[in-house]
Amino acid sequence: MATFSPHNELNVYQAAEARFEIAAKMLGLEDGLYRYMRYPNKEITVYIPVMLDSGRLEVFTGYRVHHSIVRGPCKGGIRFAPDVTLDEVRALASEMTWKCAVVNIPFGGAKGGVICDPSKLSAGELERITRRYTAELSEWFGPERDVPAPDLGTNEQTMAWVMDTYSMHQRRTITAVVTGKPVEMGGSRGRREATGRGLLLVCDRALPRLGLSRDRARVVIQGFGNVGSVAASLMHQAGYCIVGVADIHGGLYNEKGFDVPKLENWVRQQGRPLPEFPGGGARMSAQEVLFQPCEIVLPAAIENQITRENARRLQARILCEGANGPTTAYADEELDRKGVFVIPDILANAGGVTVSYFEWVQDRQGLFWRESEVIQRLHDVMEQSFDEVVRYAETHSVSNRIAAYMLAIDRVAFVLKLRGIYA
Ligand code: NAD
């Protein structure tokens, strides 16, 4: 088995492997199955020629990695960012396999990315990149093959272009090829809020285990984008006190709690920098806010925020991971030692992929659900998954994170054994 080196603490692929290794060992996973699940099913690199608005021909590099199709078609976002690497896409694809298995939806994991900077490209250039990327991968995409979704740098509009391009190749409209689409063209009600709502649901479930209640739980949220701002609004409405917030411009801490609707208006509607919010609070860096007094800390921005160096400074009793990979594998040990109740990313932020699954189901049946029905179903999935992970952790005396991986790996291995190895 591969070893995890401290020099690679911030490498997301190494971190994903480290957790997989521990869980596989704890499960006593046989060597052949270990190798099967450790490596992706397929990795595709595409070179995307695009005519820029200036008339210059540019070639962008894109990836799509299928990690697993054992439990169903593979599912995962497409990321447009300048620092996309194959290693990163590979790591995120495997995390999607485990995430889908933790919430027990019938998908495997995939991920895609294009090396580009969306902030420097026009809408027309982004559309041409998306369409050519989709055309190059059209034989690998499909409702029964691989179902992409938005991720960093992509959005509902990108998914509309993917859906249209794929449909043009198939000579018919196939909405179920992507999720995270606009509601008007086959998207699901409740999808936009799903990840934030899932975070609220798992926090609600964790509180009584620690003798806490909503009105006695102070929450710090790092990241005020789609995930962080929705989590802040829903938690505020539910009676939690949001005492710390941060975005890329910096953080604010206010022990009396923020007026979240006003903050939301300032940042999201007016597009103003979060630290300049006139509603009070001490200014600090976006990372520092994580270490302020609170009961729940909810990183919902980027990876590698809680590390071996700083984990001992956390004051929260619950760490609920909204972002993917906000905690390094080396920080896990310190968090266990401190007795922090960790709700790991592959469970905590799985609300998004769960409602993506609902979107895929609705597209395929051609019948769309009320928002209340989507919320109720999400509620059921998140609560059941939370209970299963925590029970598994208690039964096997492991952390919640390792329990989530063990449960997921075990579910994939079980189906793999039933299916057998082809040829
Ligand atoms: P987003 O782009 O909408 O928002 C990101 C937020 O993080 C913004 O407020 C930005 O200002 C802030 N941010 C960026 N860099 C920062 C930094 N260095 N320090 C502090 N804040 C910083 O993205 P999102 O969709 O909210 O996703 C956030 C995280 O959640 C990502 O890790 C993503 O992979 C993960 N996630 C998202 C979903 C989803 O449904 N959107 C689902 C699962 C996981």
PDB file of C-alpha atoms in Angstrom, residues 121-365:
ATOM      1  CA  LEU A 121     -12.981  34.698 -20.666  1.00  0.00           C
ATOM      2  CA  SER A 122     -16.103  36.116 -22.314  1.00  0.00           C
ATOM      3  CA  ALA A 123     -19.445  34.283 -22.198  1.00  0.00           C
ATOM      4  CA  GLY A 124     -18.961  33.337 -25.857  1.00  0.00           C
ATOM      5  CA  GLU A 125     -15.490  31.887 -25.195  1.00  0.00           C
ATOM      6  CA  LEU A 126     -16.787  29.916 -22.203  1.00  0.00           C
ATOM      7  CA  GLU A 127     -19.638  28.583 -24.309  1.00  0.00           C
ATOM      8  CA  ARG A 128     -17.247  27.429 -27.056  1.00  0.00           C
ATOM      9  CA  ILE A 129     -14.942  25.735 -24.505  1.00  0.00           C
ATOM     10  CA  THR A 130     -17.928  23.976 -22.911  1.00  0.00           C
ATOM     11  CA  ARG A 131     -19.395  22.831 -26.217  1.00  0.00           C
ATOM     12  CA  ARG A 132     -16.117  21.468 -27.616  1.00  0.00           C
ATOM     13  CA  TYR A 133     -15.244  19.778 -24.292  1.00  0.00           C
ATOM     14  CA  THR A 134     -18.703  18.131 -24.342  1.00  0.00           C
ATOM     15  CA  ALA A 135     -18.404  17.154 -28.002  1.00  0.00           C
ATOM     16  CA  GLU A 136     -15.012  15.501 -27.360  1.00  0.00           C
ATOM     17  CA  LEU A 137     -16.526  13.542 -24.458  1.00  0.00           C
ATOM     18  CA  SER A 138     -19.974  12.922 -25.927  1.00  0.00           C
ATOM     19  CA  GLU A 139     -19.443   9.168 -26.227  1.00  0.00           C
ATOM     20  CA  TRP A 140     -18.526   8.983 -22.522  1.00  0.00           C
ATOM     21  CA  PHE A 141     -21.331  11.198 -21.194  1.00  0.00           C
ATOM     22  CA  GLY A 142     -24.937  10.012 -20.987  1.00  0.00           C
ATOM     23  CA  PRO A 143     -27.715   9.445 -18.429  1.00  0.00           C
ATOM     24  CA  GLU A 144     -26.605   5.823 -18.051  1.00  0.00           C
ATOM     25  CA  ARG A 145     -22.865   6.515 -18.380  1.00  0.00           C
ATOM     26  CA  ASP A 146     -21.626   9.708 -16.794  1.00  0.00           C
ATOM     27  CA  VAL A 147     -23.738  12.608 -15.550  1.00  0.00           C
ATOM     28  CA  PRO A 148     -21.818  15.882 -15.019  1.00  0.00           C
ATOM     29  CA  ALA A 149     -22.836  18.773 -12.754  1.00  0.00           C
ATOM     30  CA  PRO A 150     -21.513  22.281 -11.978  1.00  0.00           C
ATOM     31  CA  ASP A 151     -18.437  22.833  -9.825  1.00  0.00           C
ATOM     32  CA  LEU A 152     -15.977  25.696  -9.324  1.00  0.00           C
ATOM     33  CA  GLY A 153     -16.169  28.135 -12.242  1.00  0.00           C
ATOM     34  CA  THR A 154     -19.197  26.500 -13.874  1.00  0.00           C
ATOM     35  CA  ASN A 155     -22.906  27.055 -13.262  1.00  0.00           C
ATOM     36  CA  GLU A 156     -26.462  26.427 -14.478  1.00  0.00           C
ATOM     37  CA  GLN A 157     -25.706  28.122 -17.810  1.00  0.00           C
ATOM     38  CA  THR A 158     -22.699  25.826 -18.382  1.00  0.00           C
ATOM     39  CA  MET A 159     -24.935  22.808 -17.751  1.00  0.00           C
ATOM     40  CA  ALA A 160     -27.489  24.140 -20.234  1.00  0.00           C
ATOM     41  CA  TRP A 161     -24.726  24.246 -22.899  1.00  0.00           C
ATOM     42  CA  VAL A 162     -23.580  20.710 -22.014  1.00  0.00           C
ATOM     43  CA  MET A 163     -27.153  19.448 -22.265  1.00  0.00           C
ATOM     44  CA  ASP A 164     -27.730  21.183 -25.603  1.00  0.00           C
ATOM     45  CA  THR A 165     -24.443  20.010 -27.157  1.00  0.00           C
ATOM     46  CA  TYR A 166     -24.973  16.410 -26.046  1.00  0.00           C
ATOM     47  CA  SER A 167     -28.576  16.508 -27.283  1.00  0.00           C
ATOM     48  CA  MET A 168     -27.500  17.842 -30.705  1.00  0.00           C
ATOM     49  CA  HIS A 169     -25.102  14.900 -31.056  1.00  0.00           C
ATOM     50  CA  GLN A 170     -27.849  12.439 -30.080  1.00  0.00           C
ATOM     51  CA  ARG A 171     -30.425  14.153 -32.360  1.00  0.00           C
ATOM     52  CA  ARG A 172     -32.950  14.422 -29.478  1.00  0.00           C
ATOM     53  CA  THR A 173     -33.296  16.347 -26.218  1.00  0.00           C
ATOM     54  CA  ILE A 174     -31.827  14.427 -23.312  1.00  0.00           C
ATOM     55  CA  THR A 175     -32.172  16.437 -20.113  1.00  0.00           C
ATOM     56  CA  ALA A 176     -30.907  13.676 -17.781  1.00  0.00           C
ATOM     57  CA  VAL A 177     -27.333  13.936 -19.113  1.00  0.00           C
ATOM     58  CA  VAL A 178     -26.490  16.705 -16.611  1.00  0.00           C
ATOM     59  CA  THR A 179     -27.786  17.971 -13.284  1.00  0.00           C
ATOM     60  CA  GLY A 180     -27.704  21.449 -11.803  1.00  0.00           C
ATOM     61  CA  LYS A 181     -29.614  22.771 -14.830  1.00  0.00           C
ATOM     62  CA  PRO A 182     -32.042  25.706 -14.710  1.00  0.00           C
ATOM     63  CA  VAL A 183     -35.456  24.579 -13.373  1.00  0.00           C
ATOM     64  CA  GLU A 184     -37.076  25.753 -16.626  1.00  0.00           C
ATOM     65  CA  MET A 185     -35.217  23.072 -18.611  1.00  0.00           C
ATOM     66  CA  GLY A 186     -35.354  20.026 -16.382  1.00  0.00           C
ATOM     67  CA  GLY A 187     -33.581  21.203 -13.230  1.00  0.00           C
ATOM     68  CA  SER A 188     -34.921  20.293  -9.804  1.00  0.00           C
ATOM     69  CA  ARG A 189     -36.571  22.624  -7.360  1.00  0.00           C
ATOM     70  CA  GLY A 190     -34.437  22.864  -4.213  1.00  0.00           C
ATOM     71  CA  ARG A 191     -31.150  21.993  -5.990  1.00  0.00           C
ATOM     72  CA  ARG A 192     -29.536  25.406  -5.438  1.00  0.00           C
ATOM     73  CA  GLU A 193     -30.085  25.264  -1.672  1.00  0.00           C
ATOM     74  CA  ALA A 194     -29.493  21.513  -1.334  1.00  0.00           C
ATOM     75  CA  THR A 195     -25.886  21.506  -0.070  1.00  0.00           C
ATOM     76  CA  GLY A 196     -26.543  24.253   2.505  1.00  0.00           C
ATOM     77  CA  ARG A 197     -29.749  22.560   3.606  1.00  0.00           C
ATOM     78  CA  GLY A 198     -27.917  19.250   4.013  1.00  0.00           C
ATOM     79  CA  LEU A 199     -25.424  21.002   6.309  1.00  0.00           C
ATOM     80  CA  LEU A 200     -28.257  22.305   8.482  1.00  0.00           C
ATOM     81  CA  LEU A 201     -29.799  18.829   8.654  1.00  0.00           C
ATOM     82  CA  VAL A 202     -26.600  17.094   9.805  1.00  0.00           C
ATOM     83  CA  CYS A 203     -25.852  19.841  12.368  1.00  0.00           C
ATOM     84  CA  ASP A 204     -29.384  19.430  13.762  1.00  0.00           C
ATOM     85  CA  ARG A 205     -28.703  15.722  14.085  1.00  0.00           C
ATOM     86  CA  ALA A 206     -25.354  16.253  15.826  1.00  0.00           C
ATOM     87  CA  LEU A 207     -26.543  18.753  18.464  1.00  0.00           C
ATOM     88  CA  PRO A 208     -28.341  16.397  20.877  1.00  0.00           C
ATOM     89  CA  ARG A 209     -25.341  14.041  20.867  1.00  0.00           C
ATOM     90  CA  LEU A 210     -23.325  16.842  22.469  1.00  0.00           C
ATOM     91  CA  GLY A 211     -26.083  18.093  24.763  1.00  0.00           C
ATOM     92  CA  LEU A 212     -26.518  21.235  22.645  1.00  0.00           C
ATOM     93  CA  SER A 213     -29.556  22.930  21.131  1.00  0.00           C
ATOM     94  CA  ARG A 214     -29.956  25.348  18.225  1.00  0.00           C
ATOM     95  CA  ASP A 215     -30.374  28.402  20.452  1.00  0.00           C
ATOM     96  CA  ARG A 216     -27.177  27.562  22.354  1.00  0.00           C
ATOM     97  CA  ALA A 217     -25.091  26.845  19.252  1.00  0.00           C
ATOM     98  CA  ARG A 218     -22.830  29.615  17.948  1.00  0.00           C
ATOM     99  CA  VAL A 219     -21.715  29.002  14.374  1.00  0.00           C
ATOM    100  CA  VAL A 220     -18.698  30.213  12.370  1.00  0.00           C
ATOM    101  CA  ILE A 221     -18.955  29.864   8.566  1.00  0.00           C
ATOM    102  CA  GLN A 222     -15.980  30.351   6.238  1.00  0.00           C
ATOM    103  CA  GLY A 223     -17.107  30.984   2.642  1.00  0.00           C
ATOM    104  CA  PHE A 224     -20.185  32.951   1.666  1.00  0.00           C
ATOM    105  CA  GLY A 225     -20.885  31.539  -1.782  1.00  0.00           C
ATOM    106  CA  ASN A 226     -23.526  29.058  -2.829  1.00  0.00           C
ATOM    107  CA  VAL A 227     -22.850  26.678   0.064  1.00  0.00           C
ATOM    108  CA  GLY A 228     -21.848  29.061   2.888  1.00  0.00           C
ATOM    109  CA  SER A 229     -24.476  31.763   2.351  1.00  0.00           C
ATOM    110  CA  VAL A 230     -27.348  29.268   2.047  1.00  0.00           C
ATOM    111  CA  ALA A 231     -26.152  27.409   5.156  1.00  0.00           C
ATOM    112  CA  ALA A 232     -25.919  30.752   7.017  1.00  0.00           C
ATOM    113  CA  SER A 233     -29.451  31.810   5.986  1.00  0.00           C
ATOM    114  CA  LEU A 234     -31.101  28.483   6.748  1.00  0.00           C
ATOM    115  CA  MET A 235     -29.269  28.078  10.073  1.00  0.00           C
ATOM    116  CA  HIS A 236     -30.117  31.657  11.079  1.00  0.00           C
ATOM    117  CA  GLN A 237     -33.797  31.033  10.253  1.00  0.00           C
ATOM    118  CA  ALA A 238     -33.651  27.803  12.281  1.00  0.00           C
ATOM    119  CA  GLY A 239     -32.462  29.660  15.396  1.00  0.00           C
ATOM    120  CA  TYR A 240     -28.680  29.140  15.312  1.00  0.00           C
ATOM    121  CA  CYS A 241     -26.529  32.188  16.119  1.00  0.00           C
ATOM    122  CA  ILE A 242     -24.076  32.956  13.284  1.00  0.00           C
ATOM    123  CA  VAL A 243     -21.129  34.628  15.052  1.00  0.00           C
ATOM    124  CA  GLY A 244     -18.383  34.344  12.428  1.00  0.00           C
ATOM    125  CA  VAL A 245     -18.340  34.703   8.638  1.00  0.00           C
ATOM    126  CA  ALA A 246     -15.646  34.993   5.986  1.00  0.00           C
ATOM    127  CA  ASP A 247     -15.121  35.153   2.264  1.00  0.00           C
ATOM    128  CA  ILE A 248     -12.093  35.608   0.022  1.00  0.00           C
ATOM    129  CA  HIS A 249     -11.719  39.237   1.217  1.00  0.00           C
ATOM    130  CA  GLY A 250     -11.446  38.344   4.933  1.00  0.00           C
ATOM    131  CA  GLY A 251     -13.454  37.455   8.030  1.00  0.00           C
ATOM    132  CA  LEU A 252     -15.680  39.037  10.683  1.00  0.00           C
ATOM    133  CA  TYR A 253     -16.473  37.832  14.198  1.00  0.00           C
ATOM    134  CA  ASN A 254     -19.333  39.192  16.282  1.00  0.00           C
ATOM    135  CA  GLU A 255     -20.180  37.348  19.494  1.00  0.00           C
ATOM    136  CA  LYS A 256     -23.693  38.845  19.484  1.00  0.00           C
ATOM    137  CA  GLY A 257     -24.423  37.233  16.097  1.00  0.00           C
ATOM    138  CA  PHE A 258     -25.004  38.678  12.631  1.00  0.00           C
ATOM    139  CA  ASP A 259     -28.207  39.825  11.001  1.00  0.00           C
ATOM    140  CA  VAL A 260     -27.821  37.254   8.215  1.00  0.00           C
ATOM    141  CA  PRO A 261     -30.480  38.616   5.796  1.00  0.00           C
ATOM    142  CA  LYS A 262     -28.746  42.026   5.906  1.00  0.00           C
ATOM    143  CA  LEU A 263     -25.338  40.402   5.436  1.00  0.00           C
ATOM    144  CA  GLU A 264     -26.698  38.333   2.565  1.00  0.00           C
ATOM    145  CA  ASN A 265     -28.041  41.485   0.926  1.00  0.00           C
ATOM    146  CA  TRP A 266     -24.680  43.242   1.377  1.00  0.00           C
ATOM    147  CA  VAL A 267     -22.575  40.430  -0.090  1.00  0.00           C
ATOM    148  CA  ARG A 268     -24.798  38.583  -2.546  1.00  0.00           C
ATOM    149  CA  GLN A 269     -27.225  41.211  -3.829  1.00  0.00           C
ATOM    150  CA  GLN A 270     -24.988  44.294  -3.624  1.00  0.00           C
ATOM    151  CA  GLY A 271     -21.736  42.384  -4.355  1.00  0.00           C
ATOM    152  CA  ARG A 272     -19.829  44.242  -1.600  1.00  0.00           C
ATOM    153  CA  PRO A 273     -16.763  42.775   0.211  1.00  0.00           C
ATOM    154  CA  LEU A 274     -17.917  40.850   3.268  1.00  0.00           C
ATOM    155  CA  PRO A 275     -15.417  42.377   5.779  1.00  0.00           C
ATOM    156  CA  GLU A 276     -16.818  45.848   5.026  1.00  0.00           C
ATOM    157  CA  PHE A 277     -20.301  44.858   6.245  1.00  0.00           C
ATOM    158  CA  PRO A 278     -21.505  47.767   8.395  1.00  0.00           C
ATOM    159  CA  GLY A 279     -23.422  45.463  10.797  1.00  0.00           C
ATOM    160  CA  GLY A 280     -20.555  45.149  13.320  1.00  0.00           C
ATOM    161  CA  GLY A 281     -17.906  42.592  14.150  1.00  0.00           C
ATOM    162  CA  ALA A 282     -14.143  42.365  14.585  1.00  0.00           C
ATOM    163  CA  ARG A 283     -12.189  42.094  11.332  1.00  0.00           C
ATOM    164  CA  MET A 284      -9.670  39.308  10.882  1.00  0.00           C
ATOM    165  CA  SER A 285      -8.332  37.007   8.189  1.00  0.00           C
ATOM    166  CA  ALA A 286     -10.633  34.456   6.573  1.00  0.00           C
ATOM    167  CA  GLN A 287      -8.651  31.662   8.208  1.00  0.00           C
ATOM    168  CA  GLU A 288      -8.471  33.230  11.673  1.00  0.00           C
ATOM    169  CA  VAL A 289     -12.256  33.276  11.970  1.00  0.00           C
ATOM    170  CA  LEU A 290     -12.213  29.454  12.128  1.00  0.00           C
ATOM    171  CA  PHE A 291     -10.442  29.568  15.492  1.00  0.00           C
ATOM    172  CA  GLN A 292     -12.816  31.941  17.302  1.00  0.00           C
ATOM    173  CA  PRO A 293     -15.121  30.788  20.149  1.00  0.00           C
ATOM    174  CA  CYS A 294     -18.119  28.840  18.805  1.00  0.00           C
ATOM    175  CA  GLU A 295     -19.848  25.469  19.071  1.00  0.00           C
ATOM    176  CA  ILE A 296     -19.902  24.708  15.320  1.00  0.00           C
ATOM    177  CA  VAL A 297     -17.276  25.584  12.740  1.00  0.00           C
ATOM    178  CA  LEU A 298     -18.369  25.183   9.144  1.00  0.00           C
ATOM    179  CA  PRO A 299     -15.660  25.648   6.489  1.00  0.00           C
ATOM    180  CA  ALA A 300     -17.460  26.163   3.150  1.00  0.00           C
ATOM    181  CA  ALA A 301     -14.824  27.757   0.930  1.00  0.00           C
ATOM    182  CA  ILE A 302     -11.651  25.971  -0.125  1.00  0.00           C
ATOM    183  CA  GLU A 303      -9.480  22.997   0.808  1.00  0.00           C
ATOM    184  CA  ASN A 304      -6.628  22.682   3.361  1.00  0.00           C
ATOM    185  CA  GLN A 305      -7.883  25.230   5.894  1.00  0.00           C
ATOM    186  CA  ILE A 306      -7.453  23.061   8.996  1.00  0.00           C
ATOM    187  CA  THR A 307      -3.981  21.577   9.109  1.00  0.00           C
ATOM    188  CA  ARG A 308      -1.632  19.770  11.450  1.00  0.00           C
ATOM    189  CA  GLU A 309      -0.220  23.183  12.418  1.00  0.00           C
ATOM    190  CA  ASN A 310      -3.454  24.905  13.397  1.00  0.00           C
ATOM    191  CA  ALA A 311      -5.936  22.128  14.350  1.00  0.00           C
ATOM    192  CA  ARG A 312      -5.109  22.491  18.045  1.00  0.00           C
ATOM    193  CA  ARG A 313      -6.460  26.076  17.939  1.00  0.00           C
ATOM    194  CA  LEU A 314     -10.024  25.055  17.017  1.00  0.00           C
ATOM    195  CA  GLN A 315     -12.460  25.926  19.787  1.00  0.00           C
ATOM    196  CA  ALA A 316     -15.570  24.395  18.207  1.00  0.00           C
ATOM    197  CA  ARG A 317     -17.087  21.129  19.409  1.00  0.00           C
ATOM    198  CA  ILE A 318     -18.474  20.271  15.977  1.00  0.00           C
ATOM    199  CA  LEU A 319     -16.590  20.550  12.676  1.00  0.00           C
ATOM    200  CA  CYS A 320     -19.082  20.332   9.823  1.00  0.00           C
ATOM    201  CA  GLU A 321     -17.298  20.246   6.448  1.00  0.00           C
ATOM    202  CA  GLY A 322     -19.232  22.152   3.780  1.00  0.00           C
ATOM    203  CA  ALA A 323     -16.228  22.447   1.463  1.00  0.00           C
ATOM    204  CA  ASN A 324     -14.495  19.470  -0.112  1.00  0.00           C
ATOM    205  CA  GLY A 325     -11.254  18.662   1.692  1.00  0.00           C
ATOM    206  CA  PRO A 326     -11.093  21.609   4.148  1.00  0.00           C
ATOM    207  CA  THR A 327      -9.176  19.431   6.631  1.00  0.00           C
ATOM    208  CA  THR A 328      -5.862  17.752   5.837  1.00  0.00           C
ATOM    209  CA  ALA A 329      -5.354  14.092   6.665  1.00  0.00           C
ATOM    210  CA  TYR A 330      -2.675  15.118   9.171  1.00  0.00           C
ATOM    211  CA  ALA A 331      -5.120  17.311  11.091  1.00  0.00           C
ATOM    212  CA  ASP A 332      -7.432  14.319  11.650  1.00  0.00           C
ATOM    213  CA  GLU A 333      -5.275  12.954  14.462  1.00  0.00           C
ATOM    214  CA  GLU A 334      -5.306  16.210  16.412  1.00  0.00           C
ATOM    215  CA  LEU A 335      -9.078  16.574  15.966  1.00  0.00           C
ATOM    216  CA  ASP A 336      -9.588  13.039  17.295  1.00  0.00           C
ATOM    217  CA  ARG A 337      -7.317  13.810  20.246  1.00  0.00           C
ATOM    218  CA  LYS A 338      -9.305  16.939  21.061  1.00  0.00           C
ATOM    219  CA  GLY A 339     -12.595  15.045  20.749  1.00  0.00           C
ATOM    220  CA  VAL A 340     -14.031  17.320  18.060  1.00  0.00           C
ATOM    221  CA  PHE A 341     -17.179  15.813  16.558  1.00  0.00           C
ATOM    222  CA  VAL A 342     -16.344  15.813  12.837  1.00  0.00           C
ATOM    223  CA  ILE A 343     -19.062  15.571  10.196  1.00  0.00           C
ATOM    224  CA  PRO A 344     -16.825  14.715   7.215  1.00  0.00           C
ATOM    225  CA  ASP A 345     -17.265  16.306   3.789  1.00  0.00           C
ATOM    226  CA  ILE A 346     -18.345  13.087   2.065  1.00  0.00           C
ATOM    227  CA  LEU A 347     -21.343  13.049   4.405  1.00  0.00           C
ATOM    228  CA  ALA A 348     -21.895  16.711   5.354  1.00  0.00           C
ATOM    229  CA  ASN A 349     -21.961  18.252   1.862  1.00  0.00           C
ATOM    230  CA  ALA A 350     -23.672  15.304   0.136  1.00  0.00           C
ATOM    231  CA  GLY A 351     -26.998  17.185   0.022  1.00  0.00           C
ATOM    232  CA  GLY A 352     -25.972  18.604  -3.366  1.00  0.00           C
ATOM    233  CA  VAL A 353     -25.370  15.274  -5.069  1.00  0.00           C
ATOM    234  CA  THR A 354     -28.457  13.828  -3.398  1.00  0.00           C
ATOM    235  CA  VAL A 355     -30.729  16.439  -4.993  1.00  0.00           C
ATOM    236  CA  SER A 356     -28.784  15.985  -8.245  1.00  0.00           C
ATOM    237  CA  TYR A 357     -29.874  12.362  -8.047  1.00  0.00           C
ATOM    238  CA  PHE A 358     -33.465  13.562  -7.539  1.00  0.00           C
ATOM    239  CA  GLU A 359     -33.055  15.796 -10.622  1.00  0.00           C
ATOM    240  CA  TRP A 360     -31.859  12.829 -12.694  1.00  0.00           C
ATOM    241  CA  VAL A 361     -34.816  10.733 -11.475  1.00  0.00           C
ATOM    242  CA  GLN A 362     -37.310  13.516 -12.281  1.00  0.00           C
ATOM    243  CA  ASP A 363     -35.814  14.018 -15.771  1.00  0.00           C
ATOM    244  CA  ARG A 364     -36.038  10.319 -16.512  1.00  0.00           C
ATOM    245  CA  GLN A 365     -39.624   9.983 -15.315  1.00  0.00           C
TER     246      GLN A 365
END
